[in-house]
PDB file of C-alpha atoms in Angstrom:
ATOM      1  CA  UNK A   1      25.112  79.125  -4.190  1.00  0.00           C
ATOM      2  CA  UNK A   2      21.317  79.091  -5.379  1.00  0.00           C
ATOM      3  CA  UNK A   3      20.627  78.142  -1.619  1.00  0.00           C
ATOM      4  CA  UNK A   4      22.389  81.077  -0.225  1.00  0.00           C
ATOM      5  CA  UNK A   5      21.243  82.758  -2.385  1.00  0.00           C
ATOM      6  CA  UNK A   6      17.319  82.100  -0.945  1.00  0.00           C
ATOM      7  CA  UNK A   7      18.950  82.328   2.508  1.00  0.00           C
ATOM      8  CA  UNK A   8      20.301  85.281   2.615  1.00  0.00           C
ATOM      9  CA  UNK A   9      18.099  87.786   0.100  1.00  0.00           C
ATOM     10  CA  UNK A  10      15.030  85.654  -0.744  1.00  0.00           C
ATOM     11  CA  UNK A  11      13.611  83.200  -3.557  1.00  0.00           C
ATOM     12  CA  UNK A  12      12.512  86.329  -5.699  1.00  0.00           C
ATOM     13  CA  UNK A  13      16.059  87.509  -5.924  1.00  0.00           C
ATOM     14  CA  UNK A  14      17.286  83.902  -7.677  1.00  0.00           C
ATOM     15  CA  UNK A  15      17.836  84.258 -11.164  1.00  0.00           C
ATOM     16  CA  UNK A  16      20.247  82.818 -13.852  1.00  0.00           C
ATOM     17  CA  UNK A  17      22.060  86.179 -14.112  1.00  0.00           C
ATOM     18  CA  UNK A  18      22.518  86.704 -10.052  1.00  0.00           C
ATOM     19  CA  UNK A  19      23.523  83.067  -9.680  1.00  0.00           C
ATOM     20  CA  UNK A  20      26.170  83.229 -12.141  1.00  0.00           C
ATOM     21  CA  UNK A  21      27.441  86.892 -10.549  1.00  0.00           C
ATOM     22  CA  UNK A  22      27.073  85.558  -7.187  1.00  0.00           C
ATOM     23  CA  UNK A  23      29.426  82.752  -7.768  1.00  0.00           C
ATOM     24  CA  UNK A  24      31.677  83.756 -10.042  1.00  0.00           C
ATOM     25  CA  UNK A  25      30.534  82.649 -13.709  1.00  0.00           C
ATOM     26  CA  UNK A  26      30.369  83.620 -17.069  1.00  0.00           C
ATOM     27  CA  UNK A  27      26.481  83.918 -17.602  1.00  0.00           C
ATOM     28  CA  UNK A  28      25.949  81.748 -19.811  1.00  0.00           C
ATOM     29  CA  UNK A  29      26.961  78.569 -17.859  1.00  0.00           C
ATOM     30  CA  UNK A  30      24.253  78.293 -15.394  1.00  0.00           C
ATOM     31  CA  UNK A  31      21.545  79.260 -18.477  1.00  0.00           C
ATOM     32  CA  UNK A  32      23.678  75.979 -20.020  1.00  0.00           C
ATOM     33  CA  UNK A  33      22.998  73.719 -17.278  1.00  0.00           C
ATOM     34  CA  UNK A  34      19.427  74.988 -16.071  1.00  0.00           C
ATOM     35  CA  UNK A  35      17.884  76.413 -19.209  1.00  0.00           C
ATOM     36  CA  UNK A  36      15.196  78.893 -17.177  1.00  0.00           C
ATOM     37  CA  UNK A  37      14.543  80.720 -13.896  1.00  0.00           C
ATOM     38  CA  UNK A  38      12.253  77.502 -13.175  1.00  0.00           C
ATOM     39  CA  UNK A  39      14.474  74.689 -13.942  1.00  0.00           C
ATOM     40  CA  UNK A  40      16.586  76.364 -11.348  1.00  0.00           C
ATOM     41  CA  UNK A  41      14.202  76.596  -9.165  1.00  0.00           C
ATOM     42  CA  UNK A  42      13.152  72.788  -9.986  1.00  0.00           C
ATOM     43  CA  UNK A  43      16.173  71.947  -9.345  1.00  0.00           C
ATOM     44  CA  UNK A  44      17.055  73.609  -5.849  1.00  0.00           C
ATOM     45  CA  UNK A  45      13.752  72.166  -4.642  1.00  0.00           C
ATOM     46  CA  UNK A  46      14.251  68.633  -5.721  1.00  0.00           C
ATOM     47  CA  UNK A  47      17.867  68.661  -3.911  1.00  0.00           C
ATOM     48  CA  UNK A  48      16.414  70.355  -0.973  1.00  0.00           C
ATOM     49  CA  UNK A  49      13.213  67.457  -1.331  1.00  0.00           C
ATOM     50  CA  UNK A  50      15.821  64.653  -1.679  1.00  0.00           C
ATOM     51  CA  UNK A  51      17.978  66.044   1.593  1.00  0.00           C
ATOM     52  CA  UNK A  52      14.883  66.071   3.430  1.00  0.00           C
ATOM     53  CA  UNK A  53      13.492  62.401   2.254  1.00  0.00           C
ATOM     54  CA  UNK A  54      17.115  61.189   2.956  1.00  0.00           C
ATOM     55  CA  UNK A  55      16.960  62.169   6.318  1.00  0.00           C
ATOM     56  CA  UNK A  56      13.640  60.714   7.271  1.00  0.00           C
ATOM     57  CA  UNK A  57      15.077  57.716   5.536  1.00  0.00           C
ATOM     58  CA  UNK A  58      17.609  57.781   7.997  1.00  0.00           C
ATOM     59  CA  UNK A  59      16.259  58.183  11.177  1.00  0.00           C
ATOM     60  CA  UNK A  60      13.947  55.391  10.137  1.00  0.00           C
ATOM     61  CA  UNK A  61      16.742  53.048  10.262  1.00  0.00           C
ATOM     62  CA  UNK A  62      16.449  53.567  13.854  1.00  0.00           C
ATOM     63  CA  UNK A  63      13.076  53.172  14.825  1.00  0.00           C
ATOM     64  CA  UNK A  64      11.335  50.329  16.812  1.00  0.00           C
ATOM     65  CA  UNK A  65       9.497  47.938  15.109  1.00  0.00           C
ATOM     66  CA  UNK A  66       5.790  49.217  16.835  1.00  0.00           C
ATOM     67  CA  UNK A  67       3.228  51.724  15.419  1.00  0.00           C
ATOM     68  CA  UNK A  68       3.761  54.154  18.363  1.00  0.00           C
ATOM     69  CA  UNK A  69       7.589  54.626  17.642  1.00  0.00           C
ATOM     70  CA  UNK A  70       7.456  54.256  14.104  1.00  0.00           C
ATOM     71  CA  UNK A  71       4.943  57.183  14.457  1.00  0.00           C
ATOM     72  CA  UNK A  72       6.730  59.047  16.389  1.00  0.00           C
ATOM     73  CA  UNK A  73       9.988  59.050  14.591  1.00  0.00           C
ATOM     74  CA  UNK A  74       7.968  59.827  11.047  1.00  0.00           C
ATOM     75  CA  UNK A  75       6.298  62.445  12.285  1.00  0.00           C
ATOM     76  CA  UNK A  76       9.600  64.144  14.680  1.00  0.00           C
ATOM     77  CA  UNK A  77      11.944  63.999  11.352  1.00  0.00           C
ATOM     78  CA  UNK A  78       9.138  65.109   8.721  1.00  0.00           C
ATOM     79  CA  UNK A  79       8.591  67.832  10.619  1.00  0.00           C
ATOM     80  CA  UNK A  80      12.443  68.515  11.564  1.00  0.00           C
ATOM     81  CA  UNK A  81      12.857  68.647   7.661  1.00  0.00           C
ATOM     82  CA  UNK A  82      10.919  71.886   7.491  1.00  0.00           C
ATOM     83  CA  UNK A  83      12.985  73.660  10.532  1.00  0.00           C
ATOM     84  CA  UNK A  84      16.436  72.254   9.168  1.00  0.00           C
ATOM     85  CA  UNK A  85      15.566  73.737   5.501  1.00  0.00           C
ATOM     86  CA  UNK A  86      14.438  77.188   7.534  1.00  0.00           C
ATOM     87  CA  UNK A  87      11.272  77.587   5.172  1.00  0.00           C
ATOM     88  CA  UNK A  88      13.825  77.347   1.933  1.00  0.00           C
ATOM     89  CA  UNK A  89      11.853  74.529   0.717  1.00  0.00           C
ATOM     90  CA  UNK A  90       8.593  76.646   1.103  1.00  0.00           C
ATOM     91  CA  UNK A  91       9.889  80.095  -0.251  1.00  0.00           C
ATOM     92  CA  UNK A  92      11.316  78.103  -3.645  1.00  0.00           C
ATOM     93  CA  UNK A  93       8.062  76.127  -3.612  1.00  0.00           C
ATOM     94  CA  UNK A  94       6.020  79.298  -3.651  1.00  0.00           C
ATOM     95  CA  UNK A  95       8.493  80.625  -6.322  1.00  0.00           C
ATOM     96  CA  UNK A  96       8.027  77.938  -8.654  1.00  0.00           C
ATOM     97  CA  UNK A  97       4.331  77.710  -8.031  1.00  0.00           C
ATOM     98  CA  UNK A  98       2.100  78.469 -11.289  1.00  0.00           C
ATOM     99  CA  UNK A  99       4.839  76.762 -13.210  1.00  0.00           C
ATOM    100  CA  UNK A 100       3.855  74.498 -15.540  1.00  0.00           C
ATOM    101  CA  UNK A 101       6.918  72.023 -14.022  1.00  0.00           C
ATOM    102  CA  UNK A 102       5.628  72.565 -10.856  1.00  0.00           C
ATOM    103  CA  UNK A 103       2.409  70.571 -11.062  1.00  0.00           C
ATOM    104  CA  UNK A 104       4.560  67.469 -11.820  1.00  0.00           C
ATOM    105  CA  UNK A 105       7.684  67.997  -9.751  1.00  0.00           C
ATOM    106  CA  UNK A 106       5.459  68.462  -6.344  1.00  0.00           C
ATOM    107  CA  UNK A 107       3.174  65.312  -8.007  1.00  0.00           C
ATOM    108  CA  UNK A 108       6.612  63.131  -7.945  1.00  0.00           C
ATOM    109  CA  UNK A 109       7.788  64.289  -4.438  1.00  0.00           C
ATOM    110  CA  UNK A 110       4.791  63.621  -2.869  1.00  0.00           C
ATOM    111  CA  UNK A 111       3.996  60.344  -4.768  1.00  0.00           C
ATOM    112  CA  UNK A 112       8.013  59.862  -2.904  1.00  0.00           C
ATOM    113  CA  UNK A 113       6.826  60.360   0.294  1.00  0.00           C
ATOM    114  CA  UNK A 114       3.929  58.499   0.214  1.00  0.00           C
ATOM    115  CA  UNK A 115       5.538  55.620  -0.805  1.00  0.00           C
ATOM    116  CA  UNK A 116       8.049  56.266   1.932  1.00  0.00           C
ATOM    117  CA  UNK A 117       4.980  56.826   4.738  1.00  0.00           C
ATOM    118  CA  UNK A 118       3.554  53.222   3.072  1.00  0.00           C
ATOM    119  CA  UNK A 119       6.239  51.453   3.167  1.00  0.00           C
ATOM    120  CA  UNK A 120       7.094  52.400   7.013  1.00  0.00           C
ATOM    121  CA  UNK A 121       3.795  51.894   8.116  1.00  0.00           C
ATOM    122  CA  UNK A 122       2.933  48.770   6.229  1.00  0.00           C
ATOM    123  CA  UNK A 123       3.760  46.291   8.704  1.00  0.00           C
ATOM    124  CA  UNK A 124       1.769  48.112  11.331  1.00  0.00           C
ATOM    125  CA  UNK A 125      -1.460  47.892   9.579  1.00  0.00           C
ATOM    126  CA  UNK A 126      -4.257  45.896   8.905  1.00  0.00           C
ATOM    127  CA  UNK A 127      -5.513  47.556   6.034  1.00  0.00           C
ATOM    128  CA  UNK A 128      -5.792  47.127   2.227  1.00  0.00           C
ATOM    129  CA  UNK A 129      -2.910  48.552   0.717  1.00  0.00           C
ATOM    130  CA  UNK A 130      -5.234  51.282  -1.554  1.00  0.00           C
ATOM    131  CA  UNK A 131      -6.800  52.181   1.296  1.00  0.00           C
ATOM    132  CA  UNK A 132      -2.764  52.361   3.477  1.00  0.00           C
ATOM    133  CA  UNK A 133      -2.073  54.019   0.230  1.00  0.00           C
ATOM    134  CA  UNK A 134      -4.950  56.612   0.174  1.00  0.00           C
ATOM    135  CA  UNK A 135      -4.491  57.192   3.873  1.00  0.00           C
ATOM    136  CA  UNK A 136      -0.941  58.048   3.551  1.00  0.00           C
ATOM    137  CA  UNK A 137      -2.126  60.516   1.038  1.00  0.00           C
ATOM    138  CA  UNK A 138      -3.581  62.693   3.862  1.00  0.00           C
ATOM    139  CA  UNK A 139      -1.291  61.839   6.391  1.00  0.00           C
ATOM    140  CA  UNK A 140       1.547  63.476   3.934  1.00  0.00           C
ATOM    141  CA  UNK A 141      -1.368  66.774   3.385  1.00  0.00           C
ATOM    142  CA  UNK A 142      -1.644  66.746   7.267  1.00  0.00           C
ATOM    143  CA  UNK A 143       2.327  67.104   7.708  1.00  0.00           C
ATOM    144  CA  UNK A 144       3.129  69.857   5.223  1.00  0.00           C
ATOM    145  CA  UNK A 145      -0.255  71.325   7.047  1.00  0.00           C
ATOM    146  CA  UNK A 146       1.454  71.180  10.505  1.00  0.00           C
ATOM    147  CA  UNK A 147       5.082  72.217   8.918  1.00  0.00           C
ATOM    148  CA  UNK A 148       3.679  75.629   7.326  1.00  0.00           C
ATOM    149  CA  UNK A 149       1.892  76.403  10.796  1.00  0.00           C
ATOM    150  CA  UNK A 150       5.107  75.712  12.250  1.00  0.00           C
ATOM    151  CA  UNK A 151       7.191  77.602  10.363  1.00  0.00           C
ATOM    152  CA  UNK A 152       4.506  80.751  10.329  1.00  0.00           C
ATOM    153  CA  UNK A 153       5.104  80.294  14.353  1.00  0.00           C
ATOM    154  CA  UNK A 154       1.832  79.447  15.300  1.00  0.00           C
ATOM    155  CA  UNK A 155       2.800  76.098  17.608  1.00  0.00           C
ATOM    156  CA  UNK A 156       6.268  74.862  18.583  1.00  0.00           C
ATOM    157  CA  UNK A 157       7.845  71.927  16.547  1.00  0.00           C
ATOM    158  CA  UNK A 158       7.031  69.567  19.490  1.00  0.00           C
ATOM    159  CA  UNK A 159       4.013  70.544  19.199  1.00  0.00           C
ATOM    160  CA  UNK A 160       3.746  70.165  15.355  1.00  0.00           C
ATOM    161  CA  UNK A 161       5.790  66.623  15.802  1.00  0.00           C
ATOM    162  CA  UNK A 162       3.588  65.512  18.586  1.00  0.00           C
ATOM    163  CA  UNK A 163      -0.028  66.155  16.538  1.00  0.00           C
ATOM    164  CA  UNK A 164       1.765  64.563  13.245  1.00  0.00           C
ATOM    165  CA  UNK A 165       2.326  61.373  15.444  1.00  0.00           C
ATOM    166  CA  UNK A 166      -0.987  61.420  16.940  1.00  0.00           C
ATOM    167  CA  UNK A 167      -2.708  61.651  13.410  1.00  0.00           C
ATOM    168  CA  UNK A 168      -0.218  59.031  12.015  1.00  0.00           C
ATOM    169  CA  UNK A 169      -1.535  56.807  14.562  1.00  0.00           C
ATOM    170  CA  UNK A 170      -4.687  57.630  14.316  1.00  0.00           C
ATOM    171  CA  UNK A 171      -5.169  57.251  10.741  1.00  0.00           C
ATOM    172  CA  UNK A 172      -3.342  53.463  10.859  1.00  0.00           C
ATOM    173  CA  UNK A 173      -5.989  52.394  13.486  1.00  0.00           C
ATOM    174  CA  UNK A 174      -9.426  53.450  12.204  1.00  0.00           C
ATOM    175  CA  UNK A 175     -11.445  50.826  10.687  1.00  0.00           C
ATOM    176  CA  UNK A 176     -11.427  50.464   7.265  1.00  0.00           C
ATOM    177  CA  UNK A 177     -14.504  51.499   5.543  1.00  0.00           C
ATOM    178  CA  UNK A 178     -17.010  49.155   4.643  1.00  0.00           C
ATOM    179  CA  UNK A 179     -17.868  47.953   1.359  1.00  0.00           C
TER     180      UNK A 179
END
């Protein structure tokens, strides 16, 4: 209901109180199970984080073992994630930002996906894993870069996808810096 909720009238309009109106409850049961405005918003965003993560889980299971379609298929469902969530992800994200849980949730999803980005892209590269690591960093920076312009309508998801895989490949085949 907390997802329709941002659907249909916006992140601002999410509290405890309209939840528990909006589908059916006494009051105090969602203030039982998510304390504050912003461990419901913590919440939403980690189940929308973990739908999106599970997907690009998923249509990794499919890929090719080379760079160009492992690439490819990152960057096509990473950035699919922010069209099938319709911005959701970005509107509670921008609700919860400020919060003093936010620092650490967004910390823990990211750390997530670069772990995911490493772990795809590790046999595919040559380089040290801190530097892999470090690079996946900014790959992950680059995609929620390309997702926002996206949603905003300022290029096509192709378009978004296709620079995401170009990066992705880009970053994987530099050199690694010198000591």
């Amino acid at each position: 209901m907390a997802l329709v909720i941002v659907r249909e009238e916006g992140a601002d309009r999410l509290t405890l109180g309209h939840l528990a109106a909006r589908a059916g409850v006494s009051k105090p049961i969602p203030y039982e199970h998510f304390g504050t405005r912003s461990g419901l918003l913590t919440e939403l965003y980690k189940s929308l984080d973990k739908e999106q993560a599970n997907a690009l889980r998923e249509a990794l299971r499919s890929v090719q073992r080379n760079l160009e379609d492992t690439a490819d298929v990152l960057a096509t469902a990473y950035i699919h994630c922010s069209v099938d969530t319709s911005g959701e992800w970005h509107a509670v994200g921008a609700a919860l930002s400020g919060s003093e849980a936010m620092g650490a949730v967004h910390q823990e999803l990211i750390d997530g996906y670069v772990q995911l980005f490493v772990s795809a892209l590790e046999p595919h590269s040559t380089l040290p894993p801190d530097e892999l690591q470090r690079r996946c960093v900014g790959l992950i920076g680059a995609g929620e870069a390309l997702s926002v312009m996206m949603i905003g309508g300022h290029c096509s998801e192709k378009e978004a996808a296709e620079a995401f895989s170009s990066l992705i490949r880009g970053g994987l085949c530099a050199p690694s810096p010198q000591p």
